[in-house]
Amino acid sequence: MTTPQQYVQDKAAASGSSFYYAFLFLPKDRRAAITAFYAFCREVDDVVDEVSDPGVAATKLAWWQSEVRKSFAGQPSHPVMQALMPYAAPFEIKAEHLLAVIEGCQMDLEQTRYLDFAGLQRYCHLVAGVVGEVAARIFGQTSEQTTQYAHKLGLAFQLTNIIRDVGEDAIRGRIYLPVEELQRFDVKAHEILNRKYSDRFAALMRFQAERAHRLYDEALALLPPQDRRTQKPGLMMASIYRTLLREIEADQFQVLHQRVSLTPLRKLWLAWRVQALGRM
């Protein structure tokens, strides 16, 4: 029989995510905590991505809301929550953090377009900023300012994901790029949904990439020196994600028909370089 710890380990490893490579360098208890938290994020995110019926997906997310509340009341039933709950108090993980992540996933069921960047930022706050905040606590922050760094870095990660996944999201009928920005660059929604490239699309994507780079710079400037060592896993992820963004730029934003990715070996090397040399 699979233990909760084995379940979350398998869930995290199977995703092939950049996050997994950053976890490898953590002390045992912190690694166990972040692996369980990451598995939770994957579970609720998979509800939206893998359940085709929105009604069924909404019911499943409502179940997860109930499971979070029961877990914090001392009755976890899902292996992910059983693995996570021993670390909630030591690392100051609260029910509202997990409920915020679920709320972000609910937005995916209800909304396929965002009018402007302010609206998109609200979504990114829930699915990435809050995740960054919890991760920073698990990694071992000592300064309040590290929470601001984590939120801004989470936003940069999410915008990188949005750039990478424009084509995949279009297949699901979703366009995260704000309507106002599509109009500014004269890119029509049907061009993205039909995966048609143009100079206008490339200009729109350059604008998105420049904003993401700016956010990486702003996030790193916010990280207090005293937390730089403990927050190395986040810096590893930043190195991996930013390298991915640069690959997409070098490839002239060919993201409508493919998903650009880095090899596992390259991700591991980038993570190791931050760990060993402190370089991004």
Coordinates of C-alpha atoms in Angstrom, one line a residue:
M1 CA 0.0 0.0 0.0
T2 CA 1.3 3.5 -0.9
T3 CA 2.1 5.8 2.0
P4 CA 1.0 9.5 1.8
Q5 CA 4.7 10.3 1.6
Q6 CA 5.3 8.0 -1.4
Y7 CA 2.1 9.3 -3.0
V8 CA 3.2 13.0 -2.9
Q9 CA 6.8 12.0 -4.0
D10 CA 5.4 10.2 -7.0
K11 CA 3.0 13.1 -7.8
A12 CA 5.9 15.6 -7.7
A13 CA 8.3 13.5 -9.7
A14 CA 5.8 12.5 -12.4
S15 CA 5.1 16.2 -13.3
G16 CA 8.7 16.7 -14.5
S17 CA 8.4 20.2 -13.3
S18 CA 11.3 22.6 -12.8
F19 CA 10.2 22.9 -9.1
Y20 CA 11.1 19.2 -8.5
Y21 CA 14.8 19.9 -9.3
A22 CA 15.0 22.7 -6.8
F23 CA 13.6 20.5 -4.1
L24 CA 16.4 17.9 -4.4
F25 CA 18.9 20.2 -2.6
L26 CA 16.7 20.9 0.5
P27 CA 17.1 19.4 4.0
K28 CA 14.8 16.3 4.6
D29 CA 11.9 18.0 6.5
R30 CA 11.8 21.0 4.2
R31 CA 11.9 18.7 1.2
A32 CA 9.0 16.6 2.5
A33 CA 7.0 19.8 3.2
I34 CA 7.5 21.4 -0.2
T35 CA 6.9 18.1 -2.0
A36 CA 3.5 17.6 -0.2
F37 CA 2.5 21.2 -0.9
Y38 CA 3.5 21.0 -4.5
A39 CA 1.5 17.7 -4.8
F40 CA -1.5 19.6 -3.4
C41 CA -1.1 22.3 -6.1
R42 CA -0.8 19.6 -8.8
E43 CA -3.9 17.8 -7.6
V44 CA -6.2 20.9 -7.8
D45 CA -4.6 22.1 -11.0
D46 CA -5.1 18.7 -12.6
V47 CA -8.8 19.0 -11.9
V48 CA -9.1 22.0 -14.2
D49 CA -6.7 20.6 -16.9
E50 CA -7.9 17.0 -17.0
V51 CA -11.6 17.1 -16.3
S52 CA -13.5 18.0 -19.4
D53 CA -16.9 18.6 -17.8
P54 CA -16.8 22.0 -16.0
G55 CA -19.6 20.9 -13.6
V56 CA -17.7 17.8 -12.6
A57 CA -14.5 19.9 -12.2
A58 CA -16.4 22.5 -10.0
T59 CA -17.7 19.6 -7.8
K60 CA -14.2 18.2 -7.4
L61 CA -12.8 21.6 -6.4
A62 CA -15.6 22.1 -3.9
W63 CA -14.6 18.7 -2.5
W64 CA -11.0 19.9 -2.1
Q65 CA -12.2 23.1 -0.3
S66 CA -14.0 20.8 2.2
E67 CA -11.0 18.5 2.5
V68 CA -8.7 21.5 3.3
R69 CA -11.1 22.7 6.1
K70 CA -11.4 19.2 7.5
S71 CA -7.7 18.7 7.4
F72 CA -7.0 21.9 9.4
A73 CA -9.7 20.7 11.8
G74 CA -7.6 17.5 12.3
Q75 CA -9.3 15.1 9.9
P76 CA -7.3 14.8 6.6
S77 CA -8.5 12.0 4.4
H78 CA -6.6 12.5 1.1
P79 CA -3.0 11.2 1.1
V80 CA -1.8 14.7 0.0
M81 CA -3.3 16.4 3.0
Q82 CA -2.1 13.6 5.3
A83 CA 1.4 14.2 4.0
L84 CA 1.1 18.0 4.3
M85 CA -0.6 18.5 7.6
P86 CA 2.4 17.6 9.9
Y87 CA 4.3 20.6 8.3
A88 CA 1.4 23.2 8.4
A89 CA 2.2 24.5 11.9
P90 CA 6.0 24.4 11.8
F91 CA 6.1 26.3 8.4
E92 CA 3.1 28.5 9.1
I93 CA 1.0 27.1 6.2
K94 CA -2.6 28.2 6.7
A95 CA -5.9 27.0 5.3
E96 CA -6.4 30.3 3.5
H97 CA -3.2 29.7 1.5
L98 CA -4.6 26.4 0.2
L99 CA -8.1 27.8 -0.4
A100 CA -6.6 30.7 -2.4
V101 CA -4.9 28.2 -4.7
I102 CA -8.2 26.4 -5.2
E103 CA -9.9 29.8 -5.8
G104 CA -7.4 30.5 -8.6
C105 CA -8.3 27.1 -10.2
Q106 CA -12.0 28.0 -10.0
M107 CA -11.2 31.1 -12.0
D108 CA -10.0 28.8 -14.8
L109 CA -13.4 27.2 -14.9
E110 CA -15.3 30.5 -15.0
Q111 CA -13.0 32.7 -17.1
T112 CA -11.2 32.1 -20.3
R113 CA -10.2 35.8 -21.0
Y114 CA -8.8 38.6 -19.0
L115 CA -9.7 42.2 -19.9
D116 CA -6.5 43.8 -18.7
F117 CA -3.3 43.1 -16.8
A118 CA -4.8 44.0 -13.5
G119 CA -7.4 41.2 -13.9
L120 CA -4.7 38.8 -14.9
Q121 CA -2.6 39.8 -11.9
R122 CA -5.4 38.8 -9.5
Y123 CA -5.4 35.3 -11.1
C124 CA -1.6 35.1 -11.0
H125 CA -1.6 36.1 -7.3
L126 CA -3.9 33.2 -6.4
V127 CA -2.2 30.4 -8.5
A128 CA 1.4 31.6 -8.2
G129 CA 2.0 34.5 -5.7
V130 CA 0.4 32.5 -2.8
V131 CA 2.3 29.4 -3.9
G132 CA 5.5 31.5 -3.8
E133 CA 4.6 32.8 -0.3
V134 CA 4.1 29.3 1.1
A135 CA 7.3 28.0 -0.6
A136 CA 9.4 30.8 0.9
R137 CA 8.1 29.9 4.4
I138 CA 9.0 26.3 3.9
F139 CA 12.5 27.2 2.5
G140 CA 13.1 29.2 5.7
Q141 CA 12.5 33.0 5.4
T142 CA 13.5 35.2 8.3
S143 CA 12.5 38.6 6.8
E144 CA 8.9 39.9 6.1
Q145 CA 10.3 41.4 2.9
T146 CA 10.9 37.9 1.5
T147 CA 7.1 37.5 1.2
Q148 CA 7.1 40.5 -1.3
Y149 CA 10.0 38.9 -3.2
A150 CA 8.1 35.5 -3.3
H151 CA 4.9 37.1 -4.6
K152 CA 6.7 39.0 -7.4
L153 CA 8.8 36.0 -8.4
G154 CA 5.6 33.9 -8.5
L155 CA 4.1 36.4 -10.9
A156 CA 7.2 36.2 -13.1
F157 CA 7.0 32.4 -13.1
Q158 CA 3.3 32.5 -14.1
L159 CA 3.8 35.0 -16.9
T160 CA 6.6 32.7 -18.2
N161 CA 4.1 29.8 -18.1
I162 CA 1.5 31.9 -20.0
I163 CA 4.1 32.8 -22.7
R164 CA 5.2 29.1 -23.0
D165 CA 1.6 27.7 -23.0
V166 CA -0.2 30.1 -25.4
G167 CA -0.7 27.3 -28.0
E168 CA -1.7 24.6 -25.4
D169 CA -4.1 27.0 -23.7
A170 CA -5.6 27.9 -27.1
I171 CA -6.6 24.3 -27.7
R172 CA -8.6 24.5 -24.4
G173 CA -10.2 27.7 -25.6
R174 CA -8.3 29.9 -23.2
I175 CA -6.3 33.0 -23.8
Y176 CA -4.5 34.5 -20.8
L177 CA -3.0 37.4 -22.7
P178 CA -5.1 40.4 -21.7
V179 CA -7.7 41.6 -24.3
E180 CA -6.5 45.2 -24.0
E181 CA -2.9 44.1 -25.0
L182 CA -4.2 42.0 -27.9
Q183 CA -6.0 45.1 -29.2
R184 CA -2.9 47.3 -28.6
F185 CA -0.8 45.0 -30.9
D186 CA -3.8 44.3 -33.3
V187 CA -3.7 40.6 -32.6
K188 CA -7.1 38.9 -33.0
A189 CA -8.3 36.2 -30.6
H190 CA -9.1 33.9 -33.6
E191 CA -5.5 34.1 -34.8
I192 CA -4.3 32.7 -31.6
L193 CA -7.0 30.1 -31.4
N194 CA -6.2 29.0 -35.0
R195 CA -2.5 29.2 -34.2
K196 CA -1.5 31.8 -36.8
Y197 CA 1.8 33.5 -36.5
S198 CA 2.5 37.1 -37.5
D199 CA 4.8 40.0 -36.9
R200 CA 2.1 41.5 -34.7
F201 CA 2.0 38.3 -32.6
A202 CA 5.8 38.4 -32.2
A203 CA 5.6 42.0 -31.1
L204 CA 2.9 41.2 -28.5
M205 CA 5.0 38.3 -27.2
R206 CA 8.1 40.4 -27.0
F207 CA 6.1 42.9 -24.8
Q208 CA 5.1 40.0 -22.6
A209 CA 8.6 38.7 -22.3
E210 CA 10.1 42.1 -21.4
R211 CA 7.5 42.5 -18.6
A212 CA 8.4 39.0 -17.2
H213 CA 12.1 39.9 -17.3
R214 CA 11.4 43.1 -15.5
L215 CA 9.5 41.2 -12.8
Y216 CA 12.4 38.8 -12.3
D217 CA 14.8 41.7 -11.8
E218 CA 12.4 43.4 -9.4
A219 CA 11.8 40.2 -7.4
L220 CA 15.6 39.5 -7.1
A221 CA 16.1 43.1 -5.9
L222 CA 13.5 42.6 -3.1
L223 CA 15.2 39.4 -1.7
P224 CA 16.9 40.5 1.6
P225 CA 20.6 39.4 1.8
Q226 CA 20.0 37.5 5.0
D227 CA 17.5 35.2 3.3
R228 CA 19.5 34.6 0.1
R229 CA 21.0 31.3 1.3
T230 CA 17.7 29.7 2.5
Q231 CA 15.8 30.9 -0.6
K232 CA 18.2 29.2 -3.0
P233 CA 15.5 26.8 -4.2
G234 CA 13.5 29.8 -5.5
L235 CA 16.6 31.2 -7.1
M236 CA 17.1 27.8 -8.8
M237 CA 13.6 27.9 -10.2
A238 CA 14.2 31.5 -11.3
S239 CA 17.3 30.4 -13.2
I240 CA 15.5 27.5 -14.9
Y241 CA 12.4 29.6 -15.8
R242 CA 14.4 32.5 -17.0
T243 CA 16.5 30.3 -19.2
L244 CA 13.3 28.8 -20.6
L245 CA 12.1 32.4 -21.4
R246 CA 15.3 33.2 -23.2
E247 CA 15.0 30.0 -25.2
I248 CA 11.5 31.0 -26.3
E249 CA 12.8 34.5 -27.2
A250 CA 15.7 32.9 -29.2
D251 CA 13.1 30.7 -31.0
Q252 CA 11.1 33.8 -32.1
F253 CA 8.1 32.9 -29.9
Q254 CA 7.2 29.8 -31.8
V255 CA 4.8 28.8 -29.0
L256 CA 1.5 28.4 -30.9
H257 CA 2.3 24.9 -32.3
Q258 CA 4.7 23.5 -29.7
R259 CA 5.6 23.7 -26.0
V260 CA 9.2 24.8 -25.6
S261 CA 11.0 23.0 -22.8
L262 CA 14.4 22.4 -21.2
T263 CA 15.8 18.9 -20.8
P264 CA 15.9 17.4 -17.3
L265 CA 19.7 17.3 -17.4
R266 CA 19.8 21.0 -18.2
K267 CA 17.3 21.9 -15.4
L268 CA 19.5 19.8 -13.0
W269 CA 22.6 21.6 -14.1
L270 CA 21.0 25.1 -13.7
A271 CA 19.8 24.1 -10.2
W272 CA 23.2 22.8 -9.3
R273 CA 25.0 25.9 -10.5
V274 CA 22.9 28.1 -8.2
Q275 CA 23.4 25.7 -5.3
A276 CA 27.1 25.3 -5.8
L277 CA 28.2 28.7 -7.2
G278 CA 25.3 31.0 -6.2
R279 CA 25.1 32.0 -9.9
M280 CA 22.0 32.4 -12.1

